[in-house]
Every structure is written in C-alpha cells, then in structure tokens.
Coordinates of C-alpha atoms and ligand atoms in Angstrom, one line a residue:
M1 CA 125.5 -38.0 -144.1
T2 CA 128.4 -38.9 -141.8
Q3 CA 127.6 -39.1 -138.2
V4 CA 129.3 -36.5 -136.0
T5 CA 129.5 -37.3 -132.3
H6 CA 130.0 -34.6 -129.6
D7 CA 131.5 -35.4 -126.3
V8 CA 128.6 -33.7 -124.3
L9 CA 125.4 -32.1 -125.5
I10 CA 123.8 -29.5 -123.2
I11 CA 120.2 -28.4 -123.8
G12 CA 119.8 -24.9 -122.4
S13 CA 122.1 -21.9 -121.9
G14 CA 120.8 -20.7 -118.5
A15 CA 122.5 -21.0 -115.1
A16 CA 122.3 -24.8 -115.0
G17 CA 123.5 -25.5 -118.6
L18 CA 126.4 -23.0 -118.6
T19 CA 127.6 -24.1 -115.2
A20 CA 127.8 -27.7 -116.5
A21 CA 129.4 -26.6 -119.7
L22 CA 132.2 -24.6 -118.0
A23 CA 132.9 -27.5 -115.6
L24 CA 133.1 -30.0 -118.4
A25 CA 135.0 -27.9 -120.9
E26 CA 138.4 -28.3 -119.1
T27 CA 138.7 -31.7 -120.7
K28 CA 135.7 -32.3 -123.0
K29 CA 134.2 -30.6 -126.1
V30 CA 130.8 -29.3 -125.2
L31 CA 127.9 -28.2 -127.5
V32 CA 125.2 -26.0 -125.9
L33 CA 121.9 -25.6 -127.7
A34 CA 119.3 -22.9 -126.9
K35 CA 115.9 -22.2 -128.2
G36 CA 115.9 -18.6 -129.4
D37 CA 118.4 -16.3 -127.9
L38 CA 121.2 -17.5 -125.5
R39 CA 119.6 -15.2 -122.8
S40 CA 116.1 -16.3 -123.4
G41 CA 115.7 -18.5 -120.2
S42 CA 114.6 -17.5 -116.8
T43 CA 118.1 -17.0 -115.5
A44 CA 118.5 -13.6 -117.2
W45 CA 115.2 -12.5 -115.6
A46 CA 116.1 -13.3 -112.0
Q47 CA 115.8 -10.3 -109.7
G48 CA 116.2 -11.1 -106.0
G49 CA 119.4 -13.0 -105.9
I50 CA 121.0 -16.2 -104.6
A51 CA 120.7 -17.7 -101.1
A52 CA 123.9 -18.6 -99.3
V53 CA 125.0 -18.7 -95.7
L54 CA 127.7 -16.1 -95.6
D55 CA 127.0 -14.2 -92.4
A56 CA 128.8 -15.2 -89.2
G57 CA 125.4 -15.2 -87.3
D58 CA 123.8 -17.6 -89.7
T59 CA 124.2 -21.4 -90.1
F60 CA 123.7 -24.1 -92.6
E61 CA 121.2 -25.6 -90.2
N62 CA 119.2 -22.4 -90.3
H63 CA 119.1 -22.4 -94.1
V64 CA 118.2 -26.1 -94.1
R65 CA 115.3 -25.5 -91.7
D66 CA 114.0 -22.5 -93.6
T67 CA 114.1 -24.5 -96.9
M68 CA 112.2 -27.5 -95.3
V69 CA 109.6 -25.3 -93.6
A70 CA 108.9 -23.5 -96.9
G71 CA 108.9 -26.9 -98.6
A72 CA 106.3 -28.3 -96.1
G73 CA 108.4 -31.2 -95.3
L74 CA 108.3 -32.7 -98.8
N75 CA 112.0 -31.9 -99.4
R76 CA 114.7 -34.6 -99.3
R77 CA 116.9 -33.6 -96.4
E78 CA 120.0 -35.1 -98.0
T79 CA 119.5 -32.9 -101.1
V80 CA 118.8 -29.8 -99.0
E81 CA 122.1 -30.3 -97.1
F82 CA 124.0 -31.1 -100.2
V83 CA 122.9 -27.9 -101.9
I84 CA 123.1 -25.5 -99.0
E85 CA 126.6 -26.7 -97.9
R86 CA 127.9 -26.0 -101.4
A87 CA 126.4 -22.5 -101.7
P88 CA 129.3 -20.5 -100.4
A89 CA 131.7 -22.2 -102.9
A90 CA 129.2 -21.6 -105.7
I91 CA 129.1 -17.8 -104.9
A92 CA 132.9 -17.8 -104.8
R93 CA 133.0 -19.2 -108.3
L94 CA 130.6 -16.6 -109.5
V95 CA 132.7 -13.8 -107.9
A96 CA 135.8 -15.3 -109.7
L97 CA 133.8 -15.1 -113.0
G98 CA 133.3 -11.4 -112.4
V99 CA 129.7 -11.2 -111.2
P100 CA 129.5 -7.7 -109.5
F101 CA 127.5 -8.6 -106.4
N102 CA 126.6 -5.7 -104.2
A103 CA 129.1 -5.3 -101.3
E104 CA 129.4 -3.6 -98.0
G105 CA 133.1 -3.0 -97.4
A106 CA 134.8 -6.4 -97.7
D107 CA 131.6 -8.4 -97.4
L108 CA 128.8 -9.1 -99.9
H109 CA 125.6 -7.3 -99.1
L110 CA 122.8 -9.7 -98.0
T111 CA 119.2 -8.9 -98.5
R112 CA 116.2 -10.8 -97.2
E113 CA 113.2 -12.5 -98.7
G114 CA 110.1 -14.4 -97.6
G115 CA 110.7 -17.6 -95.6
H116 CA 114.3 -16.8 -94.7
S117 CA 115.0 -16.4 -91.0
H118 CA 118.2 -14.4 -91.8
R119 CA 119.6 -12.0 -94.3
R120 CA 121.3 -14.4 -96.8
I121 CA 120.6 -13.3 -100.3
V122 CA 123.5 -12.1 -102.4
H123 CA 122.4 -9.9 -105.3
V124 CA 123.3 -7.5 -108.0
D125 CA 120.9 -4.7 -107.3
D126 CA 117.5 -6.0 -108.4
A127 CA 118.8 -7.6 -111.6
T128 CA 120.9 -10.5 -110.3
G129 CA 120.1 -12.9 -113.1
W130 CA 121.1 -10.5 -115.9
A131 CA 124.6 -10.2 -114.3
V132 CA 125.0 -13.9 -113.7
Q133 CA 123.8 -14.8 -117.2
A134 CA 126.3 -12.3 -118.7
A135 CA 129.3 -13.6 -116.7
L136 CA 128.5 -17.2 -117.5
L137 CA 128.0 -16.5 -121.2
K138 CA 131.2 -14.5 -121.4
A139 CA 133.2 -17.3 -119.9
A140 CA 131.5 -19.9 -122.2
E141 CA 132.0 -17.8 -125.3
E142 CA 135.7 -17.4 -124.5
H143 CA 136.2 -21.1 -123.8
P144 CA 137.7 -22.9 -126.8
N145 CA 136.0 -26.1 -125.9
V146 CA 132.4 -24.7 -125.7
T147 CA 130.3 -24.2 -128.8
L148 CA 127.1 -22.2 -128.3
L149 CA 124.3 -22.7 -130.9
P150 CA 121.3 -20.4 -130.3
G151 CA 118.1 -20.7 -132.4
R152 CA 117.9 -24.5 -131.9
A153 CA 114.6 -25.9 -130.6
C154 CA 115.1 -29.5 -129.5
I155 CA 112.2 -31.7 -130.5
D156 CA 113.0 -35.1 -128.9
L157 CA 115.8 -36.9 -127.2
I158 CA 117.6 -39.4 -129.4
T159 CA 117.4 -42.9 -127.8
G160 CA 118.0 -46.4 -129.0
R161 CA 114.6 -46.2 -130.8
H162 CA 116.2 -43.8 -133.3
G163 CA 119.1 -46.1 -134.1
E164 CA 119.3 -47.6 -137.6
K165 CA 119.0 -50.8 -135.6
F166 CA 116.1 -50.4 -133.1
S167 CA 116.9 -50.8 -129.4
G168 CA 114.5 -50.2 -126.6
D169 CA 117.1 -49.7 -123.8
G170 CA 116.4 -46.0 -123.3
R171 CA 120.0 -45.0 -123.6
V172 CA 120.1 -41.3 -124.6
W173 CA 122.4 -40.2 -127.5
G174 CA 121.6 -36.5 -127.9
A175 CA 118.6 -34.8 -129.4
Y176 CA 116.9 -33.8 -132.7
A177 CA 116.7 -30.0 -132.9
L178 CA 115.0 -27.6 -135.3
D179 CA 117.2 -24.9 -136.7
E180 CA 114.8 -22.0 -136.2
A181 CA 116.4 -20.0 -139.0
T182 CA 116.4 -22.6 -141.8
G183 CA 113.6 -24.9 -140.7
R184 CA 115.8 -27.9 -141.0
V185 CA 115.9 -30.6 -138.3
E186 CA 119.4 -31.5 -137.2
R187 CA 120.7 -34.6 -135.4
H188 CA 123.0 -33.6 -132.4
I189 CA 124.6 -36.9 -131.3
A190 CA 126.6 -37.0 -128.1
R191 CA 128.0 -39.5 -125.6
A192 CA 126.5 -37.7 -122.7
T193 CA 123.5 -35.3 -122.7
V194 CA 122.6 -32.8 -120.0
L195 CA 119.0 -31.4 -119.9
A196 CA 119.0 -27.8 -118.6
S197 CA 115.9 -26.5 -120.3
G198 CA 114.1 -24.7 -117.5
G199 CA 110.5 -24.8 -116.3
A200 CA 107.0 -25.0 -117.7
G201 CA 105.5 -21.8 -116.4
R202 CA 103.9 -20.7 -119.6
V203 CA 101.4 -23.5 -119.3
Y204 CA 99.5 -20.8 -117.2
L205 CA 97.8 -17.7 -118.5
F206 CA 99.7 -15.4 -116.1
S207 CA 103.3 -16.2 -115.4
T208 CA 106.5 -14.3 -114.7
A209 CA 108.5 -16.8 -116.7
P210 CA 109.8 -16.0 -120.2
R211 CA 107.9 -17.2 -123.3
G212 CA 110.0 -20.2 -123.9
A213 CA 109.3 -21.8 -120.5
T214 CA 107.1 -24.5 -122.1
G215 CA 108.4 -27.6 -120.2
D216 CA 110.2 -28.9 -123.3
G217 CA 112.9 -30.8 -121.4
I218 CA 110.4 -32.3 -118.9
A219 CA 108.2 -33.5 -121.8
M220 CA 111.1 -34.8 -123.8
A221 CA 112.5 -36.8 -120.9
W222 CA 109.0 -38.2 -120.1
R223 CA 108.5 -39.3 -123.7
A224 CA 111.9 -40.9 -123.6
G225 CA 111.0 -42.9 -120.5
A226 CA 112.2 -40.9 -117.5
R227 CA 110.1 -40.6 -114.3
V228 CA 108.8 -37.2 -113.4
S229 CA 108.0 -36.1 -109.9
N230 CA 105.9 -33.5 -107.9
M231 CA 104.6 -31.7 -111.0
E232 CA 101.5 -30.5 -109.0
M233 CA 103.9 -28.2 -107.1
M234 CA 103.7 -25.1 -109.4
Q235 CA 104.8 -22.0 -107.5
F236 CA 102.8 -18.8 -107.8
H237 CA 104.7 -15.6 -106.9
P238 CA 102.6 -13.2 -104.8
T239 CA 103.7 -10.0 -106.5
C240 CA 103.6 -9.7 -110.3
L241 CA 102.9 -6.2 -111.6
Y242 CA 99.3 -5.7 -112.6
N243 CA 99.3 -3.6 -115.8
L244 CA 97.3 -3.8 -118.9
E245 CA 100.2 -3.2 -121.2
V246 CA 103.2 -4.8 -119.4
K247 CA 102.5 -8.4 -118.7
N248 CA 104.6 -10.7 -116.6
F249 CA 106.8 -8.2 -114.8
L250 CA 108.0 -9.4 -111.4
I251 CA 108.2 -7.2 -108.4
T252 CA 110.9 -8.9 -106.4
E253 CA 110.2 -10.4 -103.0
A254 CA 113.2 -8.3 -101.8
V255 CA 110.7 -5.4 -101.8
R256 CA 108.9 -7.1 -99.0
G257 CA 112.3 -8.2 -97.6
E258 CA 113.2 -4.5 -97.3
G259 CA 109.9 -3.5 -95.6
G260 CA 107.2 -3.5 -98.4
R261 CA 103.7 -4.1 -97.1
L262 CA 100.6 -5.5 -98.7
F263 CA 97.3 -3.6 -98.5
N264 CA 93.7 -4.1 -99.7
P265 CA 93.2 -1.1 -102.0
V266 CA 89.5 -0.9 -101.1
T267 CA 89.5 -1.4 -97.3
G268 CA 93.0 0.1 -96.9
Q269 CA 93.7 -2.8 -94.5
R270 CA 97.2 -4.4 -94.2
Y271 CA 95.7 -7.9 -94.5
M272 CA 98.6 -10.3 -93.9
E273 CA 97.9 -10.3 -90.2
Q274 CA 94.8 -12.4 -91.0
Y275 CA 96.8 -15.1 -92.7
D276 CA 100.2 -15.2 -91.0
P277 CA 100.3 -12.8 -88.1
E278 CA 103.9 -13.7 -87.1
R279 CA 105.7 -13.5 -90.4
M280 CA 103.3 -11.2 -92.2
E281 CA 104.6 -10.2 -95.7
L282 CA 107.7 -12.4 -95.1
A283 CA 105.7 -15.7 -94.8
P284 CA 106.7 -18.3 -97.5
R285 CA 105.4 -17.6 -101.0
D286 CA 102.5 -20.1 -101.0
I287 CA 100.9 -18.4 -98.0
V288 CA 101.3 -14.8 -99.3
A289 CA 100.2 -15.8 -102.8
R290 CA 97.0 -17.5 -101.4
A291 CA 96.4 -14.4 -99.2
N292 CA 96.6 -12.1 -102.3
D293 CA 94.4 -14.5 -104.3
D294 CA 91.8 -14.6 -101.4
Q295 CA 91.7 -10.8 -101.1
I296 CA 91.3 -10.4 -104.9
K297 CA 88.5 -13.0 -105.1
R298 CA 86.7 -12.0 -101.9
Y299 CA 86.6 -8.3 -102.7
G300 CA 86.3 -8.6 -106.5
L301 CA 89.5 -6.7 -107.0
D302 CA 91.8 -6.5 -110.0
Y303 CA 94.9 -6.3 -107.8
V304 CA 96.2 -5.6 -104.3
H305 CA 98.7 -3.0 -103.3
L306 CA 102.4 -3.5 -102.4
D307 CA 103.7 -0.3 -100.7
I308 CA 107.3 0.6 -99.8
S309 CA 106.8 4.3 -99.9
H310 CA 107.3 4.6 -96.1
Q311 CA 111.1 4.0 -96.8
P312 CA 113.2 7.0 -97.7
P313 CA 113.2 7.6 -101.5
E314 CA 117.0 7.2 -101.8
F315 CA 116.7 3.8 -100.1
V316 CA 114.1 2.6 -102.5
R317 CA 115.9 3.9 -105.6
G318 CA 119.2 2.5 -104.3
H319 CA 117.8 -1.0 -103.7
F320 CA 115.5 -1.3 -106.6
P321 CA 116.9 0.8 -109.5
T322 CA 115.5 -1.5 -112.3
I323 CA 112.0 -1.8 -110.9
H324 CA 111.9 1.9 -110.0
E325 CA 112.8 2.9 -113.5
K326 CA 110.4 0.4 -115.1
L327 CA 107.5 1.6 -113.0
L328 CA 108.3 5.3 -113.6
G329 CA 107.9 4.6 -117.3
L330 CA 104.4 3.3 -116.5
G331 CA 103.5 6.4 -114.4
I332 CA 104.1 4.7 -111.0
D333 CA 106.6 6.3 -108.6
M334 CA 107.2 3.5 -106.0
T335 CA 108.9 6.0 -103.7
K336 CA 105.4 7.6 -103.3
D337 CA 102.8 5.3 -104.8
P338 CA 101.7 1.8 -104.0
I339 CA 102.3 -0.8 -106.7
P340 CA 99.3 -2.8 -108.1
V341 CA 100.2 -6.5 -107.9
V342 CA 98.6 -9.9 -108.6
P343 CA 99.9 -13.5 -108.1
A344 CA 101.3 -15.2 -111.1
Q345 CA 102.9 -18.6 -111.9
H346 CA 106.6 -18.3 -111.2
Y347 CA 108.4 -21.5 -110.8
T348 CA 108.1 -25.3 -111.6
C349 CA 109.1 -27.1 -108.4
G350 CA 108.5 -30.6 -109.9
G351 CA 110.3 -32.1 -112.9
V352 CA 112.6 -34.9 -114.1
L353 CA 113.6 -37.0 -111.1
V354 CA 117.4 -36.7 -110.5
D355 CA 119.7 -38.0 -107.8
L356 CA 122.6 -36.2 -106.2
D357 CA 124.8 -36.8 -109.2
A358 CA 122.1 -35.2 -111.5
R359 CA 121.4 -38.6 -113.0
T360 CA 118.0 -39.2 -114.5
D361 CA 116.5 -42.7 -115.0
L362 CA 117.9 -42.9 -118.5
P363 CA 121.5 -43.9 -119.1
G364 CA 123.4 -41.1 -120.8
L365 CA 121.0 -38.4 -119.6
W366 CA 121.7 -36.0 -116.8
A367 CA 119.5 -33.0 -115.8
A368 CA 119.9 -29.9 -113.7
G369 CA 118.0 -26.8 -112.8
E370 CA 114.4 -25.9 -113.1
C371 CA 113.5 -28.9 -115.3
T372 CA 114.3 -31.3 -112.5
E373 CA 112.9 -32.5 -109.2
S374 CA 116.0 -33.0 -107.1
G375 CA 114.4 -33.0 -103.6
L376 CA 115.6 -29.5 -102.8
H377 CA 112.3 -27.6 -103.0
G378 CA 109.7 -30.0 -101.8
A379 CA 106.2 -28.6 -101.8
N380 CA 107.2 -25.0 -102.2
R381 CA 110.6 -23.4 -103.2
L382 CA 112.2 -21.1 -100.7
A383 CA 113.1 -17.8 -102.4
S384 CA 116.4 -17.6 -104.1
N385 CA 117.2 -21.3 -103.8
S386 CA 116.7 -21.9 -107.5
L387 CA 119.7 -20.3 -109.0
L388 CA 121.7 -22.0 -106.3
E389 CA 120.3 -25.4 -107.3
C390 CA 121.4 -24.7 -110.9
F391 CA 125.0 -24.0 -109.9
V392 CA 125.2 -27.0 -107.5
F393 CA 123.6 -29.5 -109.8
G394 CA 125.2 -28.2 -113.0
E395 CA 128.6 -28.9 -111.3
A396 CA 127.3 -32.3 -110.0
A397 CA 126.3 -33.4 -113.5
A398 CA 129.7 -32.4 -114.9
K399 CA 131.5 -34.2 -112.1
D400 CA 129.6 -37.4 -112.6
I401 CA 130.0 -37.4 -116.4
L402 CA 133.7 -36.9 -116.0
A403 CA 134.0 -39.6 -113.4
H404 CA 132.2 -42.2 -115.6
W405 CA 133.6 -41.0 -118.9
D406 CA 135.5 -44.1 -119.9
G407 CA 132.3 -46.2 -119.4
L408 CA 130.3 -44.1 -121.8
S409 CA 130.2 -46.0 -125.0
A410 CA 130.1 -44.5 -128.5
P411 CA 126.7 -44.2 -130.1
P412 CA 125.3 -46.6 -132.7
P413 CA 124.4 -45.3 -136.2
I414 CA 121.4 -42.9 -135.7
R415 CA 118.7 -42.2 -138.2
E416 CA 118.3 -38.7 -139.8
W417 CA 115.0 -36.9 -139.0
D418 CA 112.3 -38.2 -141.3
E419 CA 110.1 -35.5 -143.0
S420 CA 108.9 -37.6 -145.9
R421 CA 105.3 -37.8 -144.6
V422 CA 104.7 -34.3 -143.5
T423 CA 103.9 -31.0 -145.3
D424 CA 103.9 -27.3 -144.4
S425 CA 101.0 -26.4 -142.2
D426 CA 98.1 -24.3 -143.7
E427 CA 96.4 -23.9 -140.3
E428 CA 98.8 -22.1 -137.9
V429 CA 95.7 -20.7 -136.2
V430 CA 95.1 -24.1 -134.6
I431 CA 98.3 -23.7 -132.6
K432 CA 97.4 -20.3 -131.3
Q433 CA 93.9 -21.3 -130.4
T434 CA 95.0 -24.5 -128.6
W435 CA 97.8 -22.7 -126.8
T436 CA 95.5 -20.0 -125.5
E437 CA 92.9 -22.6 -124.5
I438 CA 95.4 -24.6 -122.4
R439 CA 96.8 -21.6 -120.6
R440 CA 93.3 -20.3 -119.7
F441 CA 91.9 -23.5 -118.3
M442 CA 95.1 -24.3 -116.5
W443 CA 94.8 -20.9 -114.8
N444 CA 91.1 -21.3 -114.0
Y445 CA 91.1 -25.0 -113.0
V446 CA 94.6 -25.9 -111.9
G447 CA 95.6 -22.6 -110.2
I448 CA 96.3 -21.5 -106.6
V449 CA 93.1 -23.1 -105.1
R450 CA 92.0 -26.4 -106.6
T451 CA 89.2 -28.9 -106.4
T452 CA 88.9 -32.4 -107.8
K453 CA 86.1 -31.4 -110.1
R454 CA 88.1 -28.6 -111.7
L455 CA 91.1 -30.9 -112.1
E456 CA 88.9 -33.5 -113.8
R457 CA 87.5 -30.9 -116.1
A458 CA 91.1 -29.9 -117.0
A459 CA 92.1 -33.6 -117.6
H460 CA 89.1 -34.0 -119.9
R461 CA 90.1 -30.9 -122.0
I462 CA 93.7 -32.1 -122.1
A463 CA 92.7 -35.5 -123.5
L464 CA 90.7 -33.8 -126.3
L465 CA 93.3 -31.3 -127.2
R466 CA 96.1 -33.9 -127.1
R467 CA 94.4 -35.8 -129.9
E468 CA 94.1 -32.7 -132.0
V469 CA 97.7 -31.7 -131.4
D470 CA 99.0 -35.3 -132.1
D471 CA 97.1 -35.3 -135.4
Y472 CA 98.6 -31.9 -136.3
Y473 CA 102.1 -33.0 -135.2
G474 CA 101.8 -36.1 -137.4
A475 CA 100.7 -34.2 -140.5
F476 CA 102.8 -31.0 -140.6
R477 CA 106.5 -29.9 -140.6
V478 CA 107.6 -28.8 -137.1
T479 CA 107.9 -25.2 -136.1
T480 CA 109.0 -23.9 -132.7
D481 CA 105.4 -23.0 -131.9
L482 CA 104.3 -26.6 -132.6
I483 CA 107.1 -28.1 -130.6
E484 CA 106.2 -25.9 -127.7
L485 CA 102.5 -26.6 -127.9
R486 CA 103.2 -30.4 -128.0
N487 CA 105.3 -30.0 -124.8
L488 CA 102.9 -27.6 -123.2
I489 CA 100.1 -30.2 -123.4
E490 CA 102.4 -32.9 -122.0
A491 CA 103.4 -30.6 -119.1
A492 CA 99.7 -29.7 -118.4
D493 CA 98.8 -33.4 -118.3
L494 CA 101.7 -34.2 -115.9
I495 CA 100.6 -31.3 -113.6
V496 CA 96.9 -32.4 -113.6
Q497 CA 97.7 -36.1 -113.2
S498 CA 100.0 -35.3 -110.3
A499 CA 97.5 -33.0 -108.7
L500 CA 94.7 -35.7 -108.9
K501 CA 97.0 -38.2 -107.2
R502 CA 97.6 -36.0 -104.1
H503 CA 94.8 -36.4 -101.7
E504 CA 95.9 -33.7 -99.2
S505 CA 96.8 -30.0 -99.2
R506 CA 100.5 -29.4 -98.8
G507 CA 102.6 -26.4 -99.7
L508 CA 101.6 -25.2 -103.2
H509 CA 99.0 -27.9 -103.7
F510 CA 95.9 -26.6 -102.0
T511 CA 92.6 -28.3 -102.7
L512 CA 89.2 -27.6 -101.1
D513 CA 88.4 -31.4 -101.3
Y514 CA 91.4 -32.4 -99.2
P515 CA 92.2 -29.4 -96.9
E516 CA 94.2 -31.4 -94.4
T517 CA 97.9 -32.3 -94.6
D518 CA 98.9 -36.0 -94.2
A519 CA 101.2 -36.9 -91.3
V520 CA 103.7 -38.4 -93.8
A521 CA 105.0 -36.4 -96.8
R522 CA 105.2 -38.4 -100.0
D523 CA 106.4 -37.5 -103.5
T524 CA 104.1 -37.8 -106.4
V525 CA 106.1 -39.9 -108.9
L526 CA 104.7 -40.5 -112.3
V527 CA 106.1 -43.5 -114.2
P528 CA 105.9 -43.4 -118.0
Ligands
FAD1 P1 116.7 -21.3 -117.7 O1 117.5 -20.2 -117.3 O2 115.2 -21.0 -117.8 O3 117.2 -21.7 -119.2 C1 116.6 -22.6 -120.0 C2 117.4 -22.8 -121.2 O4 116.9 -23.9 -122.0 C3 117.3 -21.6 -122.2 O5 118.5 -21.4 -122.8 C4 116.3 -22.1 -123.2 O6 116.5 -21.4 -124.5 C5 116.6 -23.5 -123.3 N1 115.6 -24.4 -123.9 C6 114.3 -24.6 -123.4 N2 113.7 -25.4 -124.2 C7 114.5 -25.8 -125.2 C8 114.5 -26.6 -126.3 N3 113.4 -27.3 -126.6 N4 115.6 -26.7 -127.1 C9 116.7 -26.1 -126.8 N5 116.8 -25.3 -125.8 C10 115.8 -25.1 -125.0 N6 115.6 -17.8 -108.8 C11 116.4 -17.4 -107.8 O7 117.1 -18.3 -107.2 N7 116.6 -16.1 -107.5 C12 115.9 -15.1 -108.1 O8 116.0 -14.0 -107.7 C13 114.9 -15.5 -109.1 N8 114.2 -14.6 -109.7 C14 113.4 -14.9 -110.7 C15 112.7 -13.9 -111.4 C16 111.9 -14.3 -112.5 C17 111.1 -13.2 -113.2 C18 111.8 -15.6 -112.9 C19 110.9 -16.1 -114.0 C20 112.5 -16.6 -112.2 C21 113.3 -16.3 -111.1 N9 114.0 -17.2 -110.4 C22 114.8 -16.9 -109.4 C23 114.0 -18.6 -110.8 C24 115.3 -18.9 -111.7 O9 115.6 -17.7 -112.4 C25 115.2 -20.1 -112.5 O10 114.6 -21.2 -111.9 C26 116.5 -20.5 -113.1 O11 117.1 -19.4 -113.7 C27 116.4 -21.6 -114.1 O12 117.6 -21.8 -114.7 P2 117.8 -23.0 -115.7 O13 119.2 -23.0 -116.1 O14 117.3 -24.2 -115.1 O15 116.9 -22.6 -116.9
SIN2 C1 112.2 -12.6 -106.4 O1 113.1 -11.8 -106.7 O2 111.2 -12.3 -105.8 C2 112.3 -13.9 -107.0 C3 113.2 -14.7 -106.2 C4 113.0 -16.1 -106.5 O3 112.2 -16.5 -107.4 O4 113.7 -16.9 -105.9

C-alpha cells in the first residue's frame, strides 16, 4: 500500500490537542485522532474553570506563589512563570473563539478555588470544560486544514524500529491506531507528532476522570524511549459525589470557593480546623483530600458532608446549575441538604517530560497537557491550572514545530501493522478481571496514604499481571480494552516505581515510612 504522510499527527482531541491543531492549521495539514468520541477526554468534564490573573488587585507573582505553594516547591519556576504570564492571552483567544465565560458588566466573573489567594478563575457556570471543548471543536471542524478522526485508539508510536529498514534512533513518525469500528489497524505517518492524550486516572478504582484516561500516551512514549517524571504525584480531589448509582461525579472545588464547608456526618464537627486552621476548606487539594480520607477512615464513615445550604438558594442555583440539577435527580437538594462526598483520583501531575517548547526526549515527538510533566504542577496541581497548561503548551508545541519545520525530514518507508501471528481472543474475561484487579490494588496500596510495604505489594502484583497481559497481547488481535489494559499496567508500574524512589513525603506523595519533607525538592525521573 502506498505510504501517505501527514504534516502533523495529533493524538487527542481535548484542550491540548485542539489548541495545537488550530495553531498549526494556518499553514500545515493536521490530522487529529481520538479514542472513542471527540469529546471523550477530561476537557469536556471540567467544571471549575481556568486560572488567570485578570483582576487589577492580583499579580502574576501571586499566582506563581500560589502555584508553587500548592506544588510543595517541586515546580520548575521557569515553567510556572511561562504559563502564568501567558494565561490572559489564552483566555482572550478562547473569548475570540466564542467561549461564553460568565461576566459581570465588562469584566469576566472570577470565582475562587482552594490554594488561590485571589479570585482568579474564569468559568462558564459550573460546566466550563463543556463550553471550551465545544468552541475548540467547532473551530477545528470548520478549519479546512484540520481532519478529525474519532474512534481511533493509538496502539504505539511509530519509530525507526518500525521502518522497513530498522533504525534505533528513536525518531517518531506517527502512530499505529486501531479503527474501533472496523477492527483494522492503520498506519498514521507524519513528519511531526503531538501527544495530547490526557491522564491515567482510571488506574484507580475511584476517579473523576473519564473511562478513557488510561495513560495511553504516557505508556506509548515510555515504550518508545522517552523519560517520564513525577508519576507518584497522582492528585486526589477531595469532593467526588458519594452515590451508589452515579460514580465519578465531581462536586467542583468552586463550591468550597463560594463558601461550602466540610462536616463529619456523625460528630457534626466542621473538621478542617484540625488540619489547616487558617485556610480551612480552601487549603490546597492534597491537604483537604487527606483530611477527608482521615475522617472517613478514623470514624469508619462511607463519606463526609459538603454543605453550602447556608448560602441563599438563588445564589447556589445560580452558581452551580449543573450540579444542582444533577443532585436533584438523585434526591439531594443542595440548597437545603449536605452533599455526601469522598476523595477520588482526579489528575495525573506526572507524565512525559517536556521542555518549554513542549519537546519530549524523542525527535519528532512533542507533548502537551495532562500526559506531560512540564514543571508547572510540581507535587500537587493548583486548581484550574490544568486547562491553562493545555492552552499554553498546545501553542508552544505548534510554535516550535513551525519554527523547525524545514529541518523535519520526510519519513522512511514504514511497515504495515503485522497481524499474521495473532487470532481473535476467546477469553475477553481476562481483560476485565485484570483491569479490576489493578484498579483495586492501586486504590488500596498506592492511594492517598502510602507505605513502602504496600508499594512493594503493588509492584509484585504488577510484575505478575504484566506477564499475563504481555502473553495475551502477543497472542490475540488488539481491541481498545486490550490496548488500554496494556497501558494501564504500564502506568501503574510507573506510578509505583516512582513512589518507591521518593524517600520523603511531599505534596501528593504521603508515606508513613518517610513522613518528613527533604530540604531540597527533586524530580523523580524514570529513564527507559
Ligand atoms: P483530555 O481532554 O483528557 O483529552 C485526551 C484526548 O486523548 C481525548 O480526545 C482522548 O480520546 C484521546 N486519547 C487518549 N488515548 C488515546 C489513544 N490511545 N489513541 C487516540 N486518542 C487517545 N482542570 C482545570 O484546569 N479546571 C477545571 O475546572 C477542571 N475540572 C476538571 C473536572 C473533572 C471531572 C476532571 C476529570 C478534570 C478536571 N480538570 C480541570 C482537569 C482537566 O480537565 C484536564 O487535565 C484537561 O482537560 C486535560 O486535557 P488534555 O487535552 O490534556 O486531555
Ligand atoms: C474543580 O472544579 O474542582 C476541578 C478544578 C480542577 O481540577 O482544576
């Protein structure tokens, strides 16, 4: 079959991928692949908003300081400044695309979230991500130079190893992807590839992230030879709805930002004063999540209560229309009732190591968004800094690709996907069983509070399961479930190996065996 070469391949149609696509499309032809639906990433689920210094009383320095305090000093200051200084321009671009941010007169309305010393979160009610995703998708769909292909699950990056003539130089030339409708594996060859495939939250039993957040991009880049950093820094959101029917529904931090308080449902005590008496419910997320976890474990609770019923009903309905409506459907009126909440995995702070140009270690591969570790978040992401990172690094990747375009050589002949030695699986149950097993031991052994013994138990389980999954992968035709399982086990391993390397407690990594924080903050960098 003749070899078609795209200018740029983008893996992922969330905020990072579409930002890069739109910035490249002025002069390049861009192909965007997405697993499942084009809106299936975390972007569409984002509630709270986007952090940016827009108020005259606020400063970049304040935002930088808040980001580094939340990140427990592990952030790279250069990256933090780079992102925060570009936030107002990123918001202006979104306004120009038609994102209907809430406004107060001529100014955008700013809400507040944990860890922020000022009101600086722009938002579209309590469903910011949906509006951002819609605006980016509309612009991409209308652009003649952007082709969007949903229903494509990338399996592996194409490198020199996949050339008809073998080369071990690690240069990336696109990706092999499963067409989820036909079951065929396609070659998508490109001069430049941008990884924007989101996080790995579904490695945990309870997560606010969508089903496809299985760390595919992180695992693909790792297998291709890129370094991965700070994977032990998995963020747990303090307030995910506790409900036996509806799993994974986030109750935005903005509820606490607008006055919501946490109570122990048995003692009736407002307990945050025991954990962070100054900032209370607006302490950074790692502190509030650990407090909730501690109350639940100490009192044998199923959940704690988040209560905003002291605010006027019209205020609550006006600020949180989506959450209010969703809860009413479950018999909870948040204008009168407390909301049962539990902590749940929420964000992957670590990922593929990138520089300020969104370059990875591998020539031809750029990366942006939640699949990366850029130095912005450090040991704990400050609320609403994530979408911002997607916009800034999506742009940075595009800019760097365009700046170096003439130096990007054409690909060599690449081999077709070889299915000659595999058959259709007759044991799909293995995938389900293994998937459930991983998510459960990751929750129990590699969760909010860790110990070396539990991490070692998890490492042992991973080694056993990896052998089984590798055997399965070698024998059977790929499906999306199998692709995800293979990546999930890779992501679990990267998290556990990173956690075992960190002999201190810092930010999101809290271990009973090393409760102190070292004087010097160091990244955990894994080298393939
Ligand atoms: P995503 O938006 O997750 O997109 C990933 C894309 O990659 C998808 O298109 C997916 O289909 C594709 N993909 C994945 N694997 C493959 C594969 N193998 N092959 C092909 N395609 C693939 N952050 C904020 O800043 N503010 C908020 O208010 C906020 N609220 C949040 C609320 C929730 C419930 C959640 C889960 C997260 C929230 N976050 C928030 C975090 C933020 O939404 C994400 O970090 C951000 O949207 C990630 O964007 P992304 O472009 O990196 O990836
Ligand atoms: C939220 O709305 O609480 C999520 C904000 C974020 O993840 O940044």
